């Protein structure tokens, strides 16, 4: 049931108009790390399952030599070119914006919703702000991160977004749901 923000236990906000860049490189290469900072303004997260944020950029650890950069919309091509011009050695930058989307989920019933939807333990004692994980959510692969405001960002394949949003809508029925979209 759709409710007002004061009544909704689950609030979903589509984070449209974002660019998604997959970045690979050697985290032990100081020039690579500095090049990323020079272009994105954010340091690479080097600890597993963490992320770092700047003004309009977030960098998520996906693996020992792989990160996801989420940047302001309509800047991804420019940033990809800047990374290619700045970085040296062995690296890869791939624009995956067309294949992914991101939603933010918040509200008083988020923990209950996540218990229904994933096998991963999102309890606050286990999954703190600044952490991210690639896991299953409603039988789909997603990357979930916890923000400082205690909300969660879900990055998913665009082809699964309709299914996942419908899942969240159905699973939120008992808590109340508010849907928001970027203007």
CSV table of N, CA and C in Angstrom, one decimal:
chain,number,residue,atom,x,y,z
A,1,UNK,N,0.8,-1.2,0.0
A,1,UNK,CA,0.0,0.0,0.0
A,1,UNK,C,0.9,1.2,0.0
A,2,UNK,N,0.6,2.2,-0.9
A,2,UNK,CA,1.4,3.4,-1.0
A,2,UNK,C,0.9,4.3,0.1
A,3,UNK,N,1.9,4.9,0.9
A,3,UNK,CA,1.6,5.8,2.0
A,3,UNK,C,2.4,7.0,1.9
A,4,UNK,N,2.1,8.0,2.8
A,4,UNK,CA,2.9,9.2,2.9
A,4,UNK,C,4.2,8.9,3.6
A,5,UNK,N,5.2,9.8,3.4
A,5,UNK,CA,6.5,9.5,4.0
A,5,UNK,C,6.4,9.3,5.5
A,6,UNK,N,5.5,10.0,6.2
A,6,UNK,CA,5.5,9.8,7.7
A,6,UNK,C,4.9,8.5,8.1
A,7,UNK,N,4.2,7.8,7.2
A,7,UNK,CA,3.5,6.5,7.5
A,7,UNK,C,4.3,5.3,6.9
A,8,UNK,N,5.1,5.5,5.9
A,8,UNK,CA,5.7,4.5,5.1
A,8,UNK,C,6.9,3.8,5.9
A,9,UNK,N,6.9,2.5,6.0
A,9,UNK,CA,8.0,1.8,6.6
A,9,UNK,C,9.1,1.6,5.6
A,10,UNK,N,8.8,1.7,4.3
A,10,UNK,CA,9.8,1.5,3.3
A,10,UNK,C,9.7,2.7,2.3
A,11,UNK,N,10.8,3.3,2.0
A,11,UNK,CA,10.8,4.4,1.0
A,11,UNK,C,11.8,4.0,0.0
A,12,UNK,N,11.4,4.1,-1.3
A,12,UNK,CA,12.3,3.8,-2.4
A,12,UNK,C,12.5,5.0,-3.2
A,13,UNK,N,13.7,5.3,-3.6
A,13,UNK,CA,14.0,6.5,-4.4
A,13,UNK,C,14.9,6.0,-5.5
A,14,UNK,N,14.5,6.2,-6.7
A,14,UNK,CA,15.3,5.8,-7.9
A,14,UNK,C,16.4,6.8,-8.0
A,15,UNK,N,17.6,6.4,-8.1
A,15,UNK,CA,18.8,7.3,-8.3
A,15,UNK,C,19.1,7.3,-9.8
A,16,UNK,N,18.2,7.9,-10.6
A,16,UNK,CA,18.4,8.0,-12.0
A,16,UNK,C,19.5,8.9,-12.4
A,17,UNK,N,19.8,8.9,-13.6
A,17,UNK,CA,20.8,9.9,-14.1
A,17,UNK,C,22.1,9.8,-13.5
A,18,UNK,N,22.6,8.6,-13.3
A,18,UNK,CA,24.0,8.3,-12.8
A,18,UNK,C,24.7,7.5,-13.9
A,19,UNK,N,26.0,7.8,-13.9
A,19,UNK,CA,26.9,7.0,-14.8
A,19,UNK,C,27.6,5.9,-14.0
A,20,UNK,N,27.8,4.7,-14.6
A,20,UNK,CA,28.4,3.6,-13.9
A,20,UNK,C,29.6,3.2,-14.8
A,21,UNK,N,30.8,3.2,-14.1
A,21,UNK,CA,32.0,2.8,-14.8
A,21,UNK,C,32.7,1.7,-14.0
A,22,UNK,N,33.0,0.6,-14.7
A,22,UNK,CA,33.7,-0.5,-14.1
A,22,UNK,C,35.2,-0.2,-14.3
A,23,UNK,N,36.0,-0.2,-13.2
A,23,UNK,CA,37.4,0.1,-13.3
A,23,UNK,C,38.2,-1.0,-12.7
A,24,UNK,N,39.3,-1.4,-13.5
A,24,UNK,CA,40.2,-2.5,-13.0
A,24,UNK,C,41.6,-1.9,-13.1
A,25,UNK,N,42.4,-2.4,-12.2
A,25,UNK,CA,43.8,-1.9,-12.2
A,25,UNK,C,44.5,-2.5,-11.0
A,26,UNK,N,45.8,-2.2,-10.8
A,26,UNK,CA,46.6,-2.8,-9.7
A,26,UNK,C,46.6,-1.8,-8.5
A,27,UNK,N,45.9,-2.2,-7.4
A,27,UNK,CA,45.8,-1.4,-6.3
A,27,UNK,C,47.2,-1.1,-5.6
A,28,UNK,N,48.2,-1.8,-5.9
A,28,UNK,CA,49.5,-1.6,-5.3
A,28,UNK,C,50.3,-0.6,-6.2
A,29,UNK,N,49.8,-0.2,-7.3
A,29,UNK,CA,50.5,0.8,-8.2
A,29,UNK,C,50.1,2.2,-7.7
A,30,UNK,N,51.0,2.9,-7.1
A,30,UNK,CA,50.7,4.2,-6.6
A,30,UNK,C,50.3,5.2,-7.7
A,31,UNK,N,50.8,5.1,-8.9
A,31,UNK,CA,50.4,6.0,-10.0
A,31,UNK,C,49.0,5.7,-10.4
A,32,UNK,N,48.6,4.4,-10.4
A,32,UNK,CA,47.2,4.1,-10.7
A,32,UNK,C,46.3,4.7,-9.6
A,33,UNK,N,46.6,4.5,-8.3
A,33,UNK,CA,45.7,5.0,-7.3
A,33,UNK,C,45.7,6.6,-7.4
A,34,UNK,N,46.8,7.2,-7.6
A,34,UNK,CA,46.8,8.7,-7.7
A,34,UNK,C,46.0,9.2,-8.9
A,35,UNK,N,46.1,8.5,-10.0
A,35,UNK,CA,45.4,8.9,-11.2
A,35,UNK,C,43.9,8.8,-11.0
A,36,UNK,N,43.4,7.8,-10.2
A,36,UNK,CA,42.0,7.7,-9.9
A,36,UNK,C,41.6,8.9,-9.0
A,37,UNK,N,42.4,9.2,-8.0
A,37,UNK,CA,42.1,10.4,-7.2
A,37,UNK,C,42.1,11.7,-8.0
A,38,UNK,N,43.0,11.8,-8.9
A,38,UNK,CA,43.1,13.0,-9.7
A,38,UNK,C,41.9,13.2,-10.6
A,39,UNK,N,41.3,12.1,-11.1
A,39,UNK,CA,40.2,12.3,-12.0
A,39,UNK,C,38.9,12.3,-11.3
A,40,UNK,N,38.7,11.3,-10.3
A,40,UNK,CA,37.4,11.2,-9.6
A,40,UNK,C,37.3,12.0,-8.3
A,41,UNK,N,38.4,12.3,-7.8
A,41,UNK,CA,38.4,13.1,-6.5
A,41,UNK,C,38.1,12.2,-5.3
A,42,UNK,N,38.2,10.9,-5.5
A,42,UNK,CA,37.9,9.9,-4.4
A,42,UNK,C,39.0,8.8,-4.4
A,43,UNK,N,39.4,8.4,-3.2
A,43,UNK,CA,40.4,7.4,-3.1
A,43,UNK,C,39.8,6.0,-3.4
A,44,UNK,N,40.6,5.1,-4.0
A,44,UNK,CA,40.1,3.8,-4.2
A,44,UNK,C,39.9,3.1,-2.8
A,45,UNK,N,38.8,2.5,-2.6
A,45,UNK,CA,38.6,1.7,-1.3
A,45,UNK,C,39.5,0.4,-1.5
A,46,UNK,N,40.4,0.2,-0.6
A,46,UNK,CA,41.3,-1.0,-0.8
A,46,UNK,C,40.9,-2.1,0.2
A,47,UNK,N,40.0,-1.9,1.1
A,47,UNK,CA,39.5,-2.9,2.0
A,47,UNK,C,38.3,-3.6,1.4
A,48,UNK,N,38.3,-4.9,1.4
A,48,UNK,CA,37.1,-5.6,0.9
A,48,UNK,C,35.8,-5.1,1.4
A,49,UNK,N,34.8,-5.1,0.5
A,49,UNK,CA,33.4,-4.7,0.8
A,49,UNK,C,33.3,-3.4,1.5
A,50,UNK,N,34.0,-2.4,1.0
A,50,UNK,CA,33.9,-1.0,1.4
A,50,UNK,C,33.7,-0.1,0.2
A,51,UNK,N,33.3,1.2,0.5
A,51,UNK,CA,33.2,2.2,-0.5
A,51,UNK,C,33.6,3.5,0.0
A,52,UNK,N,34.0,4.4,-0.9
A,52,UNK,CA,34.3,5.8,-0.6
A,52,UNK,C,33.5,6.7,-1.4
A,53,UNK,N,33.1,7.8,-0.9
A,53,UNK,CA,32.3,8.8,-1.6
A,53,UNK,C,32.9,10.2,-1.6
A,54,UNK,N,32.6,10.9,-2.7
A,54,UNK,CA,33.0,12.3,-2.8
A,54,UNK,C,31.7,13.1,-3.1
A,55,UNK,N,31.9,14.3,-3.6
A,55,UNK,CA,30.7,15.1,-3.9
A,55,UNK,C,29.7,14.5,-4.8
A,56,UNK,N,30.1,14.0,-5.9
A,56,UNK,CA,29.2,13.4,-6.9
A,56,UNK,C,29.7,12.1,-7.4
A,57,UNK,N,30.7,11.5,-6.7
A,57,UNK,CA,31.2,10.2,-7.1
A,57,UNK,C,31.3,9.2,-5.9
A,58,UNK,N,31.0,8.0,-6.2
A,58,UNK,CA,31.2,6.9,-5.2
A,58,UNK,C,32.0,5.8,-5.9
A,59,UNK,N,33.0,5.2,-5.1
A,59,UNK,CA,33.8,4.1,-5.6
A,59,UNK,C,33.5,2.9,-4.7
A,60,UNK,N,33.1,1.8,-5.3
A,60,UNK,CA,32.8,0.6,-4.6
A,60,UNK,C,33.8,-0.5,-4.9
A,61,UNK,N,34.3,-1.2,-3.8
A,61,UNK,CA,35.2,-2.3,-4.0
A,61,UNK,C,34.3,-3.5,-4.5
A,62,UNK,N,34.7,-4.1,-5.6
A,62,UNK,CA,34.1,-5.3,-6.1
A,62,UNK,C,35.0,-6.5,-6.0
A,63,UNK,N,36.3,-6.3,-6.0
A,63,UNK,CA,37.2,-7.4,-5.9
A,63,UNK,C,38.6,-6.8,-5.7
A,64,UNK,N,39.6,-7.6,-5.6
A,64,UNK,CA,41.0,-7.2,-5.3
A,64,UNK,C,41.5,-6.2,-6.3
A,65,UNK,N,41.0,-6.2,-7.5
A,65,UNK,CA,41.5,-5.3,-8.5
A,65,UNK,C,40.4,-4.7,-9.4
A,66,UNK,N,39.2,-4.6,-8.8
A,66,UNK,CA,38.0,-4.2,-9.5
A,66,UNK,C,37.1,-3.3,-8.6
A,67,UNK,N,36.7,-2.2,-9.2
A,67,UNK,CA,35.8,-1.2,-8.5
A,67,UNK,C,34.7,-0.7,-9.4
A,68,UNK,N,33.6,-0.3,-8.8
A,68,UNK,CA,32.5,0.4,-9.6
A,68,UNK,C,32.5,1.8,-9.2
A,69,UNK,N,32.6,2.7,-10.2
A,69,UNK,CA,32.6,4.1,-10.0
A,69,UNK,C,31.2,4.6,-10.4
A,70,UNK,N,30.4,5.2,-9.5
A,70,UNK,CA,29.2,5.8,-9.9
A,70,UNK,C,29.3,7.3,-9.9
A,71,UNK,N,29.1,8.0,-11.0
A,71,UNK,CA,29.4,9.4,-11.2
A,71,UNK,C,28.1,10.1,-11.6
A,72,UNK,N,28.1,11.4,-11.6
A,72,UNK,CA,27.0,12.2,-12.0
A,72,UNK,C,26.6,11.9,-13.4
A,73,UNK,N,25.3,11.9,-13.7
A,73,UNK,CA,24.9,11.5,-15.0
A,73,UNK,C,25.4,12.5,-16.1
A,74,UNK,N,25.5,12.0,-17.3
A,74,UNK,CA,26.0,12.7,-18.4
A,74,UNK,C,27.5,13.1,-18.3
A,75,UNK,N,28.2,12.6,-17.3
A,75,UNK,CA,29.6,12.9,-17.2
A,75,UNK,C,30.5,11.6,-17.4
A,76,UNK,N,29.8,10.4,-17.6
A,76,UNK,CA,30.5,9.2,-17.6
A,76,UNK,C,31.5,9.1,-18.8
A,77,UNK,N,31.1,9.6,-20.0
A,77,UNK,CA,32.0,9.5,-21.2
A,77,UNK,C,33.2,10.4,-20.9
A,78,UNK,N,33.0,11.6,-20.4
A,78,UNK,CA,34.1,12.5,-20.2
A,78,UNK,C,35.0,11.9,-19.1
A,79,UNK,N,34.5,11.4,-18.1
A,79,UNK,CA,35.3,10.8,-17.0
A,79,UNK,C,36.0,9.5,-17.5
A,80,UNK,N,35.4,8.7,-18.3
A,80,UNK,CA,36.1,7.6,-18.9
A,80,UNK,C,37.3,8.0,-19.8
A,81,UNK,N,37.1,9.1,-20.5
A,81,UNK,CA,38.2,9.6,-21.4
A,81,UNK,C,39.3,10.1,-20.5
A,82,UNK,N,38.9,10.8,-19.4
A,82,UNK,CA,40.0,11.4,-18.5
A,82,UNK,C,40.7,10.3,-17.8
A,83,UNK,N,40.1,9.2,-17.4
A,83,UNK,CA,40.7,8.1,-16.8
A,83,UNK,C,41.7,7.4,-17.8
A,84,UNK,N,41.3,7.3,-19.0
A,84,UNK,CA,42.1,6.6,-20.1
A,84,UNK,C,43.3,7.5,-20.3
A,85,UNK,N,43.2,8.8,-20.3
A,85,UNK,CA,44.3,9.7,-20.6
A,85,UNK,C,45.3,9.8,-19.4
A,86,UNK,N,44.8,9.6,-18.2
A,86,UNK,CA,45.5,9.8,-16.9
A,86,UNK,C,46.2,8.5,-16.5
A,87,UNK,N,45.5,7.4,-16.6
A,87,UNK,CA,46.1,6.2,-16.0
A,87,UNK,C,47.1,5.6,-17.0
A,88,UNK,N,48.1,4.9,-16.5
A,88,UNK,CA,49.0,4.2,-17.3
A,88,UNK,C,49.1,2.7,-16.9
A,89,UNK,N,49.9,2.0,-17.7
A,89,UNK,CA,50.1,0.5,-17.3
A,89,UNK,C,48.8,-0.3,-17.7
A,90,UNK,N,48.6,-1.3,-17.0
A,90,UNK,CA,47.5,-2.2,-17.2
A,90,UNK,C,46.3,-1.8,-16.4
A,91,UNK,N,45.3,-1.4,-17.1
A,91,UNK,CA,44.0,-1.0,-16.5
A,91,UNK,C,42.9,-1.2,-17.5
A,92,UNK,N,41.7,-1.1,-17.0
A,92,UNK,CA,40.5,-1.2,-17.9
A,92,UNK,C,39.4,-0.3,-17.3
A,93,UNK,N,38.8,0.4,-18.2
A,93,UNK,CA,37.6,1.3,-17.8
A,93,UNK,C,36.5,1.0,-18.8
A,94,UNK,N,35.4,0.5,-18.3
A,94,UNK,CA,34.3,0.2,-19.1
A,94,UNK,C,33.0,0.9,-18.6
A,95,UNK,N,32.3,1.6,-19.5
A,95,UNK,CA,31.1,2.2,-19.2
A,95,UNK,C,30.0,1.2,-19.2
A,96,UNK,N,29.4,0.9,-18.0
A,96,UNK,CA,28.3,-0.1,-17.9
A,96,UNK,C,27.0,0.6,-17.6
A,97,UNK,N,26.9,1.9,-17.8
A,97,UNK,CA,25.8,2.7,-17.4
A,97,UNK,C,24.5,2.1,-18.0
A,98,UNK,N,24.5,1.7,-19.3
A,98,UNK,CA,23.3,1.2,-20.0
A,98,UNK,C,22.8,-0.1,-19.4
A,99,UNK,N,23.6,-0.8,-18.7
A,99,UNK,CA,23.2,-2.1,-18.2
A,99,UNK,C,22.9,-2.1,-16.7
A,100,UNK,N,23.0,-1.0,-16.0
A,100,UNK,CA,22.8,-1.0,-14.5
A,100,UNK,C,21.9,0.2,-14.1
A,101,UNK,N,21.3,0.1,-13.0
A,101,UNK,CA,20.6,1.2,-12.4
A,101,UNK,C,20.7,1.1,-10.9
A,102,UNK,N,20.3,2.1,-10.2
A,102,UNK,CA,20.5,2.2,-8.7
A,102,UNK,C,19.2,2.7,-8.1
A,103,UNK,N,18.8,2.1,-7.0
A,103,UNK,CA,17.7,2.6,-6.2
A,103,UNK,C,18.2,2.7,-4.7
A,104,UNK,N,17.6,3.7,-4.0
A,104,UNK,CA,17.9,3.9,-2.6
A,104,UNK,C,16.7,3.4,-1.8
A,105,UNK,N,17.0,2.6,-0.8
A,105,UNK,CA,15.9,2.1,0.1
A,105,UNK,C,16.1,2.5,1.5
A,106,UNK,N,15.1,3.1,2.1
A,106,UNK,CA,15.2,3.6,3.5
A,106,UNK,C,13.9,3.3,4.2
A,107,UNK,N,13.9,3.7,5.5
A,107,UNK,CA,12.6,3.6,6.2
A,107,UNK,C,12.8,2.7,7.5
A,108,UNK,N,11.8,2.7,8.3
A,108,UNK,CA,11.9,2.0,9.6
A,108,UNK,C,11.9,0.5,9.5
A,109,UNK,N,11.4,0.0,8.3
A,109,UNK,CA,11.2,-1.5,8.2
A,109,UNK,C,12.2,-2.1,7.2
A,110,UNK,N,13.3,-1.3,6.9
A,110,UNK,CA,14.3,-1.8,5.9
A,110,UNK,C,14.9,-3.1,6.4
A,111,UNK,N,15.2,-3.2,7.7
A,111,UNK,CA,15.9,-4.5,8.1
A,111,UNK,C,14.9,-5.7,7.9
A,112,UNK,N,13.6,-5.5,8.2
A,112,UNK,CA,12.7,-6.6,8.0
A,112,UNK,C,12.5,-6.9,6.5
A,113,UNK,N,12.5,-5.9,5.7
A,113,UNK,CA,12.4,-6.1,4.2
A,113,UNK,C,13.6,-6.9,3.7
A,114,UNK,N,14.8,-6.6,4.2
A,114,UNK,CA,16.1,-7.3,3.8
A,114,UNK,C,16.1,-8.7,4.3
A,115,UNK,N,15.5,-9.0,5.5
A,115,UNK,CA,15.5,-10.3,6.0
A,115,UNK,C,14.7,-11.2,5.0
A,116,UNK,N,13.6,-10.7,4.5
A,116,UNK,CA,12.8,-11.4,3.5
A,116,UNK,C,13.4,-11.6,2.2
A,117,UNK,N,14.3,-10.7,1.8
A,117,UNK,CA,14.8,-10.6,0.5
A,117,UNK,C,16.2,-11.2,0.2
A,118,UNK,N,17.0,-11.4,1.2
A,118,UNK,CA,18.4,-11.8,1.0
A,118,UNK,C,18.9,-12.8,2.1
A,119,UNK,N,19.8,-13.6,1.7
A,119,UNK,CA,20.4,-14.5,2.7
A,119,UNK,C,21.5,-13.8,3.5
A,120,UNK,N,22.0,-12.6,3.0
A,120,UNK,CA,23.1,-11.9,3.7
A,120,UNK,C,22.6,-11.3,5.0
A,121,UNK,N,23.4,-11.2,6.0
A,121,UNK,CA,23.1,-10.6,7.3
A,121,UNK,C,23.3,-9.1,7.3
A,122,UNK,N,22.3,-8.4,7.2
A,122,UNK,CA,22.4,-6.9,7.1
A,122,UNK,C,22.1,-6.3,8.5
A,123,UNK,N,22.2,-7.1,9.5
A,123,UNK,CA,22.0,-6.5,10.9
A,123,UNK,C,23.1,-5.4,11.1
A,124,UNK,N,22.7,-4.3,11.8
A,124,UNK,CA,23.6,-3.2,12.0
A,124,UNK,C,24.9,-3.6,12.7
A,125,UNK,N,24.9,-4.6,13.5
A,125,UNK,CA,26.1,-5.0,14.1
A,125,UNK,C,27.1,-5.7,13.2
A,126,UNK,N,26.6,-6.2,12.0
A,126,UNK,CA,27.4,-6.9,11.1
A,126,UNK,C,27.7,-6.1,9.8
A,127,UNK,N,26.7,-5.2,9.4
A,127,UNK,CA,26.8,-4.5,8.2
A,127,UNK,C,26.7,-3.0,8.5
A,128,UNK,N,27.8,-2.3,8.6
A,128,UNK,CA,27.8,-0.9,9.0
A,128,UNK,C,27.9,0.1,7.8
A,129,UNK,N,27.6,1.3,8.1
A,129,UNK,CA,27.7,2.3,7.1
A,129,UNK,C,29.2,2.3,6.5
A,130,UNK,N,29.2,2.5,5.2
A,130,UNK,CA,30.5,2.4,4.5
A,130,UNK,C,30.9,1.0,4.0
A,131,UNK,N,30.0,0.1,4.2
A,131,UNK,CA,30.2,-1.3,3.7
A,131,UNK,C,29.3,-1.5,2.4
A,132,UNK,N,29.8,-2.4,1.6
A,132,UNK,CA,29.0,-2.9,0.4
A,132,UNK,C,29.3,-4.4,0.2
A,133,UNK,N,28.3,-5.0,-0.4
A,133,UNK,CA,28.5,-6.4,-0.7
A,133,UNK,C,27.7,-6.8,-1.9
A,134,UNK,N,28.3,-7.7,-2.7
A,134,UNK,CA,27.6,-8.3,-3.8
A,134,UNK,C,26.9,-9.6,-3.3
A,135,UNK,N,25.6,-9.7,-3.5
A,135,UNK,CA,24.8,-10.8,-3.0
A,135,UNK,C,23.6,-11.0,-3.8
A,136,UNK,N,22.8,-11.9,-3.3
A,136,UNK,CA,21.5,-12.1,-4.0
A,136,UNK,C,20.4,-11.3,-3.2
A,137,UNK,N,19.5,-10.8,-3.9
A,137,UNK,CA,18.4,-10.1,-3.3
A,137,UNK,C,17.2,-10.5,-4.2
A,138,UNK,N,16.2,-11.2,-3.6
A,138,UNK,CA,15.0,-11.7,-4.3
A,138,UNK,C,15.5,-12.5,-5.6
A,139,UNK,N,16.4,-13.3,-5.4
A,139,UNK,CA,16.9,-14.2,-6.4
A,139,UNK,C,17.7,-13.5,-7.5
A,140,UNK,N,18.1,-12.3,-7.4
A,140,UNK,CA,18.8,-11.5,-8.4
A,140,UNK,C,20.1,-11.1,-7.8
A,141,UNK,N,21.1,-10.9,-8.6
A,141,UNK,CA,22.4,-10.4,-8.2
A,141,UNK,C,22.4,-8.9,-8.0
A,142,UNK,N,22.8,-8.4,-6.9
A,142,UNK,CA,22.8,-6.9,-6.6
A,142,UNK,C,24.1,-6.6,-5.9
A,143,UNK,N,24.4,-5.3,-5.9
A,143,UNK,CA,25.5,-4.8,-5.0
A,143,UNK,C,24.7,-3.9,-4.1
A,144,UNK,N,24.9,-4.1,-2.8
A,144,UNK,CA,24.1,-3.3,-1.8
A,144,UNK,C,25.2,-2.6,-0.9
A,145,UNK,N,24.9,-1.3,-0.7
A,145,UNK,CA,25.8,-0.5,0.2
A,145,UNK,C,25.0,0.2,1.2
A,146,UNK,N,25.6,0.4,2.4
A,146,UNK,CA,24.9,1.1,3.5
A,146,UNK,C,25.5,2.5,3.6
A,147,UNK,N,24.7,3.5,3.5
A,147,UNK,CA,25.1,4.9,3.6
A,147,UNK,C,25.2,5.4,5.0
A,148,UNK,N,25.8,6.5,5.2
A,148,UNK,CA,25.9,7.2,6.5
A,148,UNK,C,24.6,7.5,7.1
A,149,UNK,N,23.6,7.8,6.3
A,149,UNK,CA,22.2,8.1,6.8
A,149,UNK,C,21.4,6.8,7.1
A,150,UNK,N,22.1,5.6,7.1
A,150,UNK,CA,21.5,4.3,7.3
A,150,UNK,C,20.5,3.8,6.2
A,151,UNK,N,20.5,4.5,5.1
A,151,UNK,CA,19.8,4.0,4.0
A,151,UNK,C,20.7,3.1,3.2
A,152,UNK,N,20.1,2.4,2.2
A,152,UNK,CA,20.8,1.4,1.4
A,152,UNK,C,20.7,1.7,0.0
A,153,UNK,N,21.8,1.6,-0.8
A,153,UNK,CA,21.7,1.7,-2.2
A,153,UNK,C,21.9,0.3,-2.8
A,154,UNK,N,21.0,0.0,-3.8
A,154,UNK,CA,21.0,-1.3,-4.5
A,154,UNK,C,21.4,-1.0,-5.9
A,155,UNK,N,22.5,-1.5,-6.4
A,155,UNK,CA,22.9,-1.4,-7.8
A,155,UNK,C,22.5,-2.8,-8.4
A,156,UNK,N,21.8,-2.7,-9.5
A,156,UNK,CA,21.3,-3.9,-10.1
A,156,UNK,C,21.3,-3.8,-11.6
A,157,UNK,N,21.3,-5.0,-12.3
A,157,UNK,CA,21.2,-5.0,-13.7
A,157,UNK,C,19.9,-4.4,-14.1
A,158,UNK,N,19.9,-3.5,-15.1
A,158,UNK,CA,18.7,-2.8,-15.6
A,158,UNK,C,17.6,-3.8,-16.0
A,159,UNK,N,18.0,-5.0,-16.5
A,159,UNK,CA,17.1,-6.0,-17.0
A,159,UNK,C,16.3,-6.6,-15.8
A,160,UNK,N,16.8,-6.5,-14.6
A,160,UNK,CA,16.1,-7.1,-13.4
A,160,UNK,C,15.4,-6.0,-12.6
A,161,UNK,N,15.6,-4.8,-13.0
A,161,UNK,CA,15.0,-3.7,-12.2
A,161,UNK,C,13.5,-3.7,-12.0
A,162,UNK,N,12.8,-4.0,-13.0
A,162,UNK,CA,11.4,-4.1,-12.9
A,162,UNK,C,11.0,-5.2,-11.9
A,163,UNK,N,11.6,-6.4,-12.1
A,163,UNK,CA,11.3,-7.5,-11.2
A,163,UNK,C,11.6,-7.2,-9.8
A,164,UNK,N,12.8,-6.6,-9.5
A,164,UNK,CA,13.2,-6.3,-8.2
A,164,UNK,C,12.3,-5.2,-7.5
A,165,UNK,N,12.0,-4.2,-8.3
A,165,UNK,CA,11.1,-3.2,-7.7
A,165,UNK,C,9.7,-3.7,-7.4
A,166,UNK,N,9.2,-4.6,-8.3
A,166,UNK,CA,7.9,-5.2,-8.0
A,166,UNK,C,8.0,-6.1,-6.7
A,167,UNK,N,9.2,-6.8,-6.6
A,167,UNK,CA,9.4,-7.6,-5.4
A,167,UNK,C,9.4,-6.8,-4.2
A,168,UNK,N,10.1,-5.6,-4.2
A,168,UNK,CA,10.1,-4.7,-3.0
A,168,UNK,C,8.7,-4.2,-2.7
A,169,UNK,N,8.0,-3.8,-3.8
A,169,UNK,CA,6.6,-3.3,-3.6
A,169,UNK,C,5.8,-4.4,-2.9
A,170,UNK,N,5.8,-5.6,-3.4
A,170,UNK,CA,5.1,-6.7,-2.8
A,170,UNK,C,5.5,-7.0,-1.3
A,171,UNK,N,6.8,-7.1,-1.1
A,171,UNK,CA,7.4,-7.4,0.2
A,171,UNK,C,7.1,-6.3,1.2
A,172,UNK,N,6.9,-5.1,0.7
A,172,UNK,CA,6.7,-3.9,1.6
A,172,UNK,C,5.2,-3.7,2.0
A,173,UNK,N,4.3,-4.5,1.5
A,173,UNK,CA,2.9,-4.3,1.7
A,173,UNK,C,2.5,-4.2,3.1
A,174,UNK,N,3.1,-5.0,4.0
A,174,UNK,CA,2.7,-4.9,5.4
A,174,UNK,C,3.3,-3.7,6.1
A,175,UNK,N,4.3,-3.1,5.5
A,175,UNK,CA,5.0,-1.9,6.2
A,175,UNK,C,4.6,-0.6,5.7
A,176,UNK,N,4.0,-0.6,4.5
A,176,UNK,CA,3.7,0.7,3.8
A,176,UNK,C,4.9,1.1,3.0
A,177,UNK,N,4.6,1.7,1.8
A,177,UNK,CA,5.6,2.0,0.9
A,177,UNK,C,5.4,3.4,0.3
A,178,UNK,N,6.5,4.1,0.1
A,178,UNK,CA,6.5,5.4,-0.6
A,178,UNK,C,7.5,5.3,-1.7
A,179,UNK,N,7.1,5.6,-2.9
A,179,UNK,CA,7.9,5.6,-4.1
A,179,UNK,C,8.3,7.1,-4.5
A,180,UNK,N,9.6,7.3,-4.7
A,180,UNK,CA,10.1,8.6,-5.1
A,180,UNK,C,10.9,8.4,-6.4
A,181,UNK,N,10.9,9.4,-7.2
A,181,UNK,CA,11.8,9.4,-8.4
A,181,UNK,C,12.5,10.7,-8.6
A,182,UNK,N,13.6,10.6,-9.2
A,182,UNK,CA,14.4,11.9,-9.5
A,182,UNK,C,13.5,12.7,-10.4
A,183,UNK,N,13.6,14.0,-10.3
A,183,UNK,CA,12.8,14.9,-11.1
A,183,UNK,C,13.5,15.1,-12.5
